[in-house]
XYZ file of C-alpha atoms in Angstrom:
651
model
C 58.285 128.601 105.285
C 59.941 132.002 105.643
C 60.928 131.946 101.988
C 57.370 131.290 100.859
C 56.002 133.945 103.177
C 58.527 136.424 101.850
C 57.724 135.531 98.261
C 54.046 135.932 98.963
C 54.621 139.314 100.565
C 56.718 140.452 97.616
C 54.055 139.284 95.148
C 51.338 141.069 97.083
C 53.448 144.226 97.137
C 54.004 144.013 93.373
C 50.286 143.541 92.670
C 49.364 146.407 94.970
C 51.958 148.669 93.372
C 50.749 147.740 89.880
C 47.136 148.406 90.769
C 48.062 151.785 92.233
C 50.000 152.666 89.096
C 47.056 151.756 86.863
C 44.681 153.714 89.052
C 46.958 156.768 88.949
C 47.268 156.455 85.158
C 43.476 156.202 84.753
C 42.993 159.168 87.046
C 45.426 161.213 84.975
C 43.439 160.528 81.756
C 40.383 162.721 81.186
C 37.075 160.854 80.684
C 35.903 160.404 77.096
C 33.739 163.148 75.728
C 30.282 162.348 74.399
C 31.627 162.870 70.875
C 34.433 160.371 71.466
C 32.016 157.785 72.819
C 29.709 158.316 69.831
C 32.649 158.004 67.406
C 33.817 154.780 69.084
C 30.325 153.286 68.811
C 30.087 154.336 65.157
C 33.485 152.784 64.417
C 32.386 149.503 66.009
C 29.206 149.531 63.912
C 31.142 150.233 60.699
C 33.488 147.325 61.459
C 30.620 144.915 62.121
C 31.157 144.661 65.882
C 27.449 145.134 66.411
C 27.051 143.835 69.968
C 29.726 146.284 71.124
C 28.262 149.087 69.015
C 24.710 148.657 70.317
C 25.895 148.700 73.937
C 27.964 151.827 73.299
C 25.147 153.610 71.453
C 22.711 152.841 74.260
C 25.165 154.277 76.796
C 25.284 157.518 74.800
C 21.483 157.455 74.483
C 21.238 157.377 78.266
C 22.620 160.934 78.398
C 20.292 163.922 77.841
C 22.177 165.003 74.700
C 22.210 161.489 73.249
C 18.446 161.323 73.141
C 17.867 164.580 71.275
C 18.270 166.112 67.848
C 20.791 165.003 65.280
C 22.823 162.935 67.754
C 19.794 160.884 68.745
C 18.762 160.474 65.103
C 22.245 159.357 64.038
C 22.306 156.833 66.879
C 18.925 155.459 65.792
C 20.045 155.023 62.187
C 23.389 153.408 62.993
C 22.100 151.266 65.841
C 19.148 150.174 63.694
C 21.523 148.914 61.037
C 23.288 146.808 63.650
C 19.993 145.410 64.928
C 19.185 144.223 61.402
C 22.598 142.577 61.073
C 22.128 140.921 64.463
C 18.920 139.231 63.302
C 16.338 141.678 64.655
C 14.961 143.143 61.407
C 11.664 144.484 62.761
C 13.320 146.373 65.619
C 16.144 147.500 63.343
C 13.890 148.887 60.626
C 11.701 150.708 63.155
C 14.777 152.236 64.811
C 16.218 153.410 61.483
C 12.938 154.981 60.376
C 12.693 156.796 63.695
C 15.924 158.663 62.998
C 15.802 159.066 59.204
C 13.552 162.167 58.955
C 15.875 164.209 61.184
C 18.995 163.200 59.244
C 17.308 163.913 55.906
C 16.577 167.453 57.081
C 20.190 167.866 58.238
C 21.450 168.132 54.656
C 24.610 166.916 52.934
C 26.556 166.272 56.139
C 24.502 163.120 56.763
C 23.751 162.250 53.129
C 25.969 159.154 53.330
C 24.161 157.938 56.450
C 20.772 158.415 54.816
C 21.833 156.594 51.635
C 23.288 153.687 53.622
C 20.143 153.519 55.750
C 17.879 153.245 52.715
C 20.076 150.483 51.288
C 19.835 148.594 54.580
C 16.065 149.024 54.647
C 15.820 147.817 51.042
C 17.967 144.760 51.761
C 15.921 143.916 54.855
C 12.617 144.238 52.975
C 13.994 142.110 50.137
C 14.979 139.406 52.618
C 11.420 139.192 53.945
C 10.145 139.207 50.321
C 8.478 142.628 50.526
C 9.713 143.658 47.094
C 7.441 146.714 46.818
C 8.952 148.307 49.947
C 12.436 147.223 48.919
C 12.071 148.935 45.529
C 10.869 152.165 47.160
C 13.849 152.282 49.535
C 16.382 151.234 46.874
C 15.137 154.013 44.578
C 15.592 156.523 47.413
C 19.150 155.270 47.874
C 19.746 155.580 44.129
C 18.551 159.199 44.158
C 21.205 159.950 46.791
C 23.993 158.189 44.855
C 26.445 159.579 42.338
C 28.913 158.069 39.864
C 30.148 154.595 40.879
C 28.095 154.707 44.082
C 25.010 154.197 41.883
C 26.061 150.639 40.981
C 24.984 149.045 44.274
C 21.380 150.354 44.277
C 21.129 149.764 40.506
C 21.994 146.078 40.880
C 19.578 145.724 43.769
C 16.802 147.273 41.679
C 17.643 144.990 38.751
C 17.242 141.975 41.060
C 13.995 143.262 42.555
C 12.457 144.008 39.150
C 13.787 141.042 37.165
C 10.349 139.362 37.064
C 8.335 142.448 36.069
C 8.763 142.181 32.296
C 8.688 145.946 31.688
C 12.350 146.428 30.743
C 13.221 148.386 33.904
C 15.473 145.654 35.304
C 17.506 145.500 32.097
C 17.891 149.289 32.052
C 19.233 149.209 35.612
C 21.708 146.445 34.739
C 22.826 148.287 31.583
C 23.448 151.528 33.505
C 25.454 149.637 36.130
C 27.571 148.099 33.363
C 28.114 151.493 31.708
C 29.177 153.092 34.991
C 31.603 150.273 35.750
C 33.246 150.614 32.331
C 36.034 148.494 30.862
C 38.372 149.186 33.782
C 36.095 147.603 36.389
C 37.512 144.806 38.502
C 36.785 141.254 37.293
C 34.609 140.617 40.351
C 32.452 143.668 39.630
C 32.128 142.769 35.936
C 31.076 139.244 36.911
C 28.562 140.511 39.449
C 26.941 142.881 36.950
C 26.964 140.284 34.172
C 25.397 137.608 36.363
C 22.536 139.885 37.364
C 22.043 140.952 33.747
C 21.985 137.276 32.725
C 19.240 136.508 35.252
C 17.192 139.426 33.968
C 17.509 138.096 30.406
C 16.604 134.548 31.493
C 13.381 135.748 33.086
C 12.603 137.812 29.995
C 12.742 134.632 27.887
C 15.909 135.694 26.050
C 17.818 132.539 26.884
C 20.489 132.699 24.160
C 21.446 136.258 25.182
C 21.420 135.229 28.833
C 23.671 132.255 28.083
C 26.190 134.509 26.318
C 26.147 137.123 29.110
C 26.638 134.506 31.811
C 29.577 132.962 29.956
C 31.236 136.402 30.039
C 30.702 136.508 33.801
C 32.280 133.084 34.149
C 35.306 134.268 32.166
C 35.651 137.303 34.448
C 35.668 134.925 37.427
C 38.525 132.940 35.925
C 36.541 130.138 34.288
C 35.651 126.726 35.665
C 38.163 126.249 38.445
C 38.004 124.177 41.619
C 37.575 127.412 43.579
C 33.989 127.639 44.786
C 33.009 130.946 46.335
C 29.277 131.512 46.689
C 29.231 134.145 43.928
C 31.006 131.763 41.543
C 28.634 128.942 42.435
C 25.695 131.264 41.709
C 27.023 132.137 38.245
C 27.651 128.469 37.428
C 24.149 127.588 38.597
C 22.709 130.285 36.335
C 24.802 128.943 33.456
C 23.541 125.398 34.057
C 19.974 126.689 33.850
C 20.631 128.774 30.723
C 22.458 125.923 28.975
C 19.655 123.481 29.762
C 17.023 125.920 28.499
C 18.912 126.371 25.220
C 19.220 122.606 24.744
C 22.926 122.338 25.562
C 22.435 119.555 28.114
C 26.044 118.387 28.155
C 27.253 121.873 29.090
C 24.412 122.214 31.601
C 25.566 119.096 33.449
C 29.172 120.298 33.407
C 28.270 123.699 34.882
C 26.034 122.031 37.466
C 28.856 119.696 38.494
C 31.059 122.718 39.207
C 28.470 124.125 41.629
C 28.814 121.108 43.912
C 25.081 120.346 43.600
C 24.055 116.710 43.808
C 27.028 115.814 45.980
C 25.291 115.572 49.381
C 25.223 111.984 50.623
C 21.831 110.615 51.675
C 20.012 113.762 50.485
C 19.505 115.307 53.956
C 17.268 118.071 52.591
C 14.476 115.500 52.239
C 14.396 115.132 56.034
C 12.579 118.450 56.435
C 9.781 118.384 58.987
C 7.803 121.069 57.144
C 8.308 121.002 53.385
C 5.264 122.242 51.475
C 4.911 123.682 47.977
C 2.721 126.755 47.408
C -0.908 126.051 46.457
C -1.986 126.407 42.837
C -4.686 128.773 41.717
C -4.648 131.516 44.365
C -5.104 135.091 43.033
C -1.798 136.214 41.534
C -0.169 132.939 42.511
C 1.301 130.137 40.404
C -0.708 127.784 38.219
C -0.106 124.112 37.453
C 2.128 124.932 34.469
C 4.387 127.407 36.313
C 7.723 126.473 37.822
C 10.553 128.267 39.584
C 14.161 127.936 40.674
C 14.508 129.139 44.271
C 17.787 129.662 46.123
C 17.683 129.442 49.906
C 19.940 129.368 52.935
C 19.403 127.083 55.917
C 20.061 128.287 59.468
C 21.894 125.775 61.647
C 18.857 125.716 63.965
C 16.632 124.487 61.147
C 14.738 127.430 59.674
C 15.213 129.015 56.252
C 17.386 132.106 56.650
C 16.481 133.550 53.245
C 14.754 132.517 50.026
C 15.344 134.251 46.706
C 13.574 133.502 43.429
C 16.163 133.112 40.661
C 13.918 132.149 37.754
C 10.148 131.827 37.383
C 7.664 131.380 34.565
C 5.432 134.314 35.410
C 5.571 137.679 37.111
C 6.725 138.975 40.448
C 3.718 137.788 42.458
C 4.299 134.186 41.365
C 8.006 134.425 42.121
C 7.283 135.687 45.630
C 4.644 132.994 46.235
C 7.213 130.294 45.477
C 9.852 131.939 47.679
C 7.381 132.532 50.527
C 6.586 128.820 50.589
C 10.290 128.013 50.950
C 10.611 130.498 53.834
C 8.104 128.355 55.732
C 10.183 125.164 55.554
C 11.744 123.756 58.727
C 14.209 121.060 59.741
C 15.106 119.742 63.157
C 18.343 121.228 64.466
C 19.894 117.750 64.297
C 18.980 117.325 60.616
C 20.128 120.838 59.741
C 23.490 120.271 61.406
C 24.111 117.269 59.135
C 23.947 119.477 56.039
C 27.470 120.747 55.251
C 27.887 124.472 55.889
C 28.604 125.114 52.207
C 25.178 123.755 51.200
C 23.404 125.441 54.097
C 24.728 128.788 52.856
C 23.027 128.498 49.456
C 21.142 125.689 47.732
C 18.793 125.768 44.749
C 15.644 123.759 44.209
C 13.177 123.357 41.355
C 9.627 123.998 42.538
C 6.025 123.820 41.291
C 2.723 124.521 43.009
C 0.563 121.802 44.520
C -3.044 121.040 43.648
C -3.599 119.084 46.847
C -5.154 121.907 48.850
C -5.150 121.721 52.641
C -5.013 118.035 53.494
C -6.991 117.081 56.570
C -5.617 114.260 58.678
C -7.931 112.166 60.820
C -6.626 114.144 63.790
C -7.532 117.521 62.242
C -10.989 117.836 63.904
C -9.517 117.080 67.334
C -6.653 119.505 66.720
C -9.092 122.254 65.771
C -11.262 121.622 68.846
C -8.214 121.779 71.122
C -6.989 125.018 69.502
C -10.420 126.640 69.912
C -10.551 125.709 73.594
C -7.021 127.009 74.208
C -7.918 130.304 72.552
C -10.872 130.651 74.931
C -8.391 130.176 77.785
C -6.500 133.244 76.485
C -3.622 131.334 74.933
C -2.495 133.491 72.000
C -3.046 131.851 68.580
C 0.110 130.564 66.917
C 1.115 132.596 63.861
C 0.844 130.190 60.894
C 3.499 132.165 58.976
C 6.190 131.580 61.605
C 8.455 128.673 60.577
C 8.185 125.730 62.947
C 11.923 125.747 63.659
C 11.652 129.307 65.022
C 8.544 128.401 67.024
C 10.450 125.518 68.583
C 12.646 127.913 70.554
C 9.632 129.972 71.671
C 7.710 126.895 72.805
C 10.676 125.465 74.691
C 10.951 128.730 76.610
C 7.195 128.944 77.220
C 6.786 125.462 78.693
C 9.238 126.266 81.511
C 8.263 129.917 81.903
C 7.314 131.126 85.368
C 5.335 134.032 83.911
C 3.306 132.130 81.283
C -0.256 131.128 82.187
C -1.093 127.407 82.524
C -3.023 127.524 79.233
C -0.014 129.027 77.443
C 2.228 126.341 78.930
C -0.255 123.640 77.875
C -0.280 125.040 74.344
C 3.525 124.914 74.294
C 3.599 121.375 75.708
C 1.117 120.102 73.105
C 2.966 121.844 70.288
C 6.255 120.261 71.358
C 4.723 116.818 71.880
C 3.258 116.799 68.354
C 6.125 118.556 66.561
C 8.023 116.552 63.934
C 11.100 118.625 64.816
C 11.855 116.590 67.938
C 12.058 112.817 68.309
C 9.857 110.562 70.422
C 12.330 110.446 73.315
C 12.519 114.240 73.553
C 8.710 114.414 73.398
C 8.234 112.513 76.665
C 8.750 115.572 78.851
C 6.246 117.736 76.938
C 3.602 114.974 76.810
C 3.918 114.432 80.577
C 3.667 118.179 81.162
C 0.612 118.367 78.898
C -1.171 115.661 80.903
C -0.471 117.451 84.194
C -1.523 120.869 82.891
C -4.711 119.479 81.307
C -5.737 118.027 84.682
C -4.903 121.299 86.443
C -7.020 123.273 83.972
C -9.843 120.692 84.082
C -9.684 120.565 80.293
C -12.506 118.974 78.256
C -12.412 115.398 76.990
C -11.117 116.343 73.530
C -7.954 117.841 75.061
C -7.252 114.766 77.190
C -8.020 112.555 74.182
C -5.599 114.394 71.906
C -2.856 114.049 74.508
C -3.605 110.340 74.990
C -3.575 109.667 71.229
C -0.266 111.484 70.873
C 1.229 109.353 73.635
C 0.049 106.240 71.774
C 1.713 107.529 68.593
C 4.990 108.282 70.376
C 5.165 104.963 72.210
C 4.238 102.672 69.289
C 6.203 102.545 66.044
C 4.180 99.861 64.278
C 0.532 99.684 63.250
C -0.208 96.760 65.574
C 1.022 98.497 68.726
C -0.816 101.704 67.939
C -4.065 99.867 67.197
C -3.891 98.074 70.540
C -3.323 101.396 72.321
C -6.202 103.033 70.414
C -8.560 100.175 71.316
C -7.600 100.559 74.983
C -8.456 104.260 74.829
C -11.754 103.528 73.099
C -12.659 101.217 75.983
C -12.564 104.150 78.406
C -16.089 105.569 78.992
C -15.086 109.236 78.699
C -13.512 108.741 75.281
C -16.185 106.372 73.988
C -18.838 108.853 75.083
C -17.400 111.759 73.088
C -18.438 111.448 69.408
C -15.403 113.202 67.935
C -12.918 111.256 70.050
C -14.637 107.909 69.477
C -14.828 108.441 65.709
C -11.158 109.452 65.538
C -10.027 106.382 67.484
C -12.161 104.011 65.386
C -10.978 105.427 62.054
C -7.321 105.518 63.108
C -7.631 101.868 64.131
C -9.430 100.811 60.937
C -7.418 102.568 58.267
C -4.975 100.862 55.929
C -1.312 101.763 56.275
C 1.656 101.438 53.921
C 2.877 98.144 55.403
C -0.297 96.971 57.089
C -3.703 95.920 55.843
C -6.866 96.998 57.692
C -7.723 94.904 60.785
C -10.344 92.166 60.502
C -12.952 94.281 62.288
C -12.317 97.379 60.146
C -15.816 97.269 58.625
C -17.435 97.139 62.072
C -15.363 100.083 63.313
C -16.146 102.157 60.221
C -19.860 101.310 60.280
C -20.002 102.493 63.897
C -18.757 105.930 62.800
C -21.230 106.110 59.901
C -24.103 105.124 62.205
C -23.210 107.614 64.947
C -26.037 110.182 64.755
C -24.104 112.509 67.053
C -21.800 113.316 64.109
C -23.230 115.747 61.578
C -23.538 114.253 58.059
C -21.063 116.768 56.618
C -18.436 116.245 59.309
C -15.044 115.250 57.791
C -14.796 112.220 60.093
C -18.124 110.825 58.916
C -17.297 111.461 55.254
C -13.933 109.784 55.762
C -15.724 106.768 57.217
C -18.041 106.576 54.197
C -15.064 106.632 51.812
C -13.283 103.889 53.747
C -16.492 101.834 53.832
C -16.853 102.178 50.057
C -13.340 100.834 49.500
C -13.854 97.896 51.879
C -17.228 97.030 50.366
C -15.894 97.127 46.816
C -12.960 94.946 47.835
C -15.427 92.418 49.253
C -17.479 92.482 46.040
C -20.430 94.433 47.487
C -20.650 97.070 44.734
C -24.124 98.251 45.776
C -22.946 99.124 49.286
C -19.853 100.834 47.861
C -21.943 103.004 45.523
C -24.352 103.857 48.335
C -21.456 104.987 50.545
C -19.921 107.157 47.817
C -23.269 108.803 47.093
C -23.766 109.570 50.790
C -20.533 111.620 50.935
C -21.710 114.208 48.413
C -18.080 114.614 47.297
C -16.308 114.448 43.974
C -13.598 111.828 43.667
C -10.901 114.519 43.643
C -11.863 115.627 47.146
C -10.514 112.421 48.674
C -7.117 114.134 48.697
C -8.552 116.548 51.242
C -10.830 114.399 53.398
C -10.377 110.743 52.489
C -7.518 108.399 53.280
C -5.216 108.320 50.267
C -4.587 104.878 48.707
C -1.622 103.134 50.322
C 1.529 102.791 48.191
C 2.344 99.212 47.178
C 5.553 99.668 45.164
C 7.563 101.364 42.427
C 10.725 100.804 40.396
C 13.840 103.024 40.375
C 15.146 104.262 37.014
C 18.448 106.131 37.438
C 19.274 108.406 34.477
C 22.525 107.384 32.795
C 23.783 110.963 32.453
C 23.451 111.431 36.232
C 25.426 108.235 36.863
C 28.158 109.374 34.476
C 28.492 112.727 36.281
C 28.090 111.275 39.781
C 24.939 113.245 40.623
C 22.618 112.246 43.458
C 19.352 113.917 44.372
C 15.632 113.518 44.883
C 12.253 114.438 43.439
C 8.925 114.879 45.174
C 6.246 113.832 42.712
C 2.596 114.824 42.661
C 0.125 112.660 40.751
C -3.404 111.333 40.701
C -4.185 107.720 41.577
C -6.745 105.867 39.480
C -9.393 103.653 41.014
C -7.299 100.672 39.882
C -4.287 101.949 41.815
C -2.134 103.381 38.999
C -0.450 106.812 38.946
C -1.473 109.354 36.308
C -1.075 113.098 35.583
C 2.316 112.998 37.281
C 4.737 115.931 37.523
C 7.765 116.910 39.592
C 6.623 119.111 42.478
C 10.108 119.665 43.911
C 13.463 118.522 42.574
C 17.108 118.693 43.629
C 19.348 119.415 41.809
C 17.107 121.521 39.560
C 16.190 119.960 36.200
C 18.308 116.846 36.757
C 15.966 114.017 37.834
C 12.510 115.432 37.036
C 12.016 113.583 33.727
C 13.200 110.261 35.169
C 10.871 110.626 38.146
C 7.952 111.265 35.788
C 8.715 107.986 34.011
C 8.994 106.122 37.305
C 5.583 107.379 38.404
C 3.967 105.508 35.534
C 5.190 102.241 37.056
C 3.873 102.966 40.575
C 0.940 101.056 42.002
C -1.318 101.620 44.998
C -4.185 99.941 46.784
C -7.359 99.957 44.683
C -10.287 102.240 45.557
C -13.932 102.323 44.581
C -14.933 105.436 42.613
C -17.822 104.528 40.270
C -18.151 107.868 38.481
C -14.521 108.530 37.562
C -11.203 106.840 36.921
C -9.514 109.069 39.536
C -9.589 107.735 43.089
C -7.380 110.358 44.675
C -5.912 113.535 43.221
C -2.635 115.272 44.080
C -0.998 112.368 45.898
C 2.655 113.044 46.741
C 5.678 110.785 47.051
C 9.412 111.483 47.320
C 11.903 109.440 45.286
C 15.599 109.506 46.186
C 18.297 108.933 43.568
C 21.463 107.525 45.117
C 24.458 106.165 43.290
C 24.396 102.352 43.100
């Protein structure tokens, strides 16, 4: 016991002595000057230690001197750059622009800071696809650059202008090559050559592009098993150039060395939000346009960046394609299954869709709920925000102690209906939505939408859902509301991929058509007329079918927007031999029209991975597809712009 007490006393004495020594040493050192603290923060920023740098800059800002003049401006510019790198581009850009005017007036001493700031602003604008702003800032950086320092802004400008068709992009690439000279490092020569090759590809000079890209590959050391992202990009460009010049064997070889088509089970097809841009908008793509878009996938499920590599058309079309990709979302679980290498950069072939905004049977209820929530002062959800990013916001809002009940209800409904989370995880939000709706004394349509969503979540098959929908329809409140009653009847009556309509489908549909509380032009009533036409024609009552079609006032093509698309009945898989020989796997999302007899026509590849590998085979397969027949007396087309994804997996 004495020994332990003595040891403890000795240890305590040693600790106390050490602490005193450290305290005396600290006391003997003078405190850091403001300049030293600023320099330490700047060093951390330059080395990429942004969290440390931001904290240090803010400590300097807290002093009177740190908020004023050149010091304050320099802090804003350097801290803003770190905010951008940390994933806060809006705050970062605003902070940089706050300090830039002061540093520009300070002269040559801060010329390097100003140049770097404009390059950061240009890169940030490029990432959000604001090419006009990016070009303005990159040109300002170029004006502040001399000799070899001009190469970086020149290459950025070549990339930003590669779709413009006015020769400016090629001039920028040529100047960068001239400045680099024959003594440039292989990596720099490859980087310049790859960008020049992309410019030539988009100018339609494919043979020249192919030659330039082969030089870049040589500078990188040729086709080796090393696969850095820059090397993969050059090989991907070469695969595209070779394919466009008709050298398909070389195209497949280059593509194989990118690693594309090697992801088992094609996890990219599991996206919850995966839409192509619409055709025909002003300045946007047309049916005949296509693009190759490169994108990165954040581990939480949103698209981190999207860059157009090649497009048939100008800059506005390129940006429309890339903007659509920025809106894609995956669940965090699905995103995590994609290997990090493919999340960093993947390319996809893309065309615009002619489908327009498809309206589900639940669309009228969804719109009514959103309008009521807005009246309760719940802020509208920004449609441009990717769902995967919204997921985090909604998860915080539902448990927030400061959010209003209407905001929490909005979050609960969003989570309960989101394809980003599974049915089990949706139970909490759907329960919360029910409680909040009662608290707010919400109207029938809100309670109905929640009840229908619960029925969807708790019933996988058509039979279970139909039983749940019938039970809801038996409740007086729901039966008494025309929108709710019509939605429940049509959801119960409609045909599904693996289930025929129920025996009383005609009675359910006729009840919707006969409901005078629904306006004649309401989508639900028109949908009912289209379904009634199909059922009547199937039963041989052509007169009733024609009468129903005439009552809709629609063209046959509009069934893709309002009607229920014909249910798929089958298709055959045709795996291209060249893909089997090279071991490629992938997928294609097709878009096609369905004839009244249930055959596919006017087919084309809407999306394809890997680019230009399976598109032709998918087109051939579409010709063998068949669907449920529809009644359209005035045209062969029953439904336009139907979409279906086909996966190609090695046998």
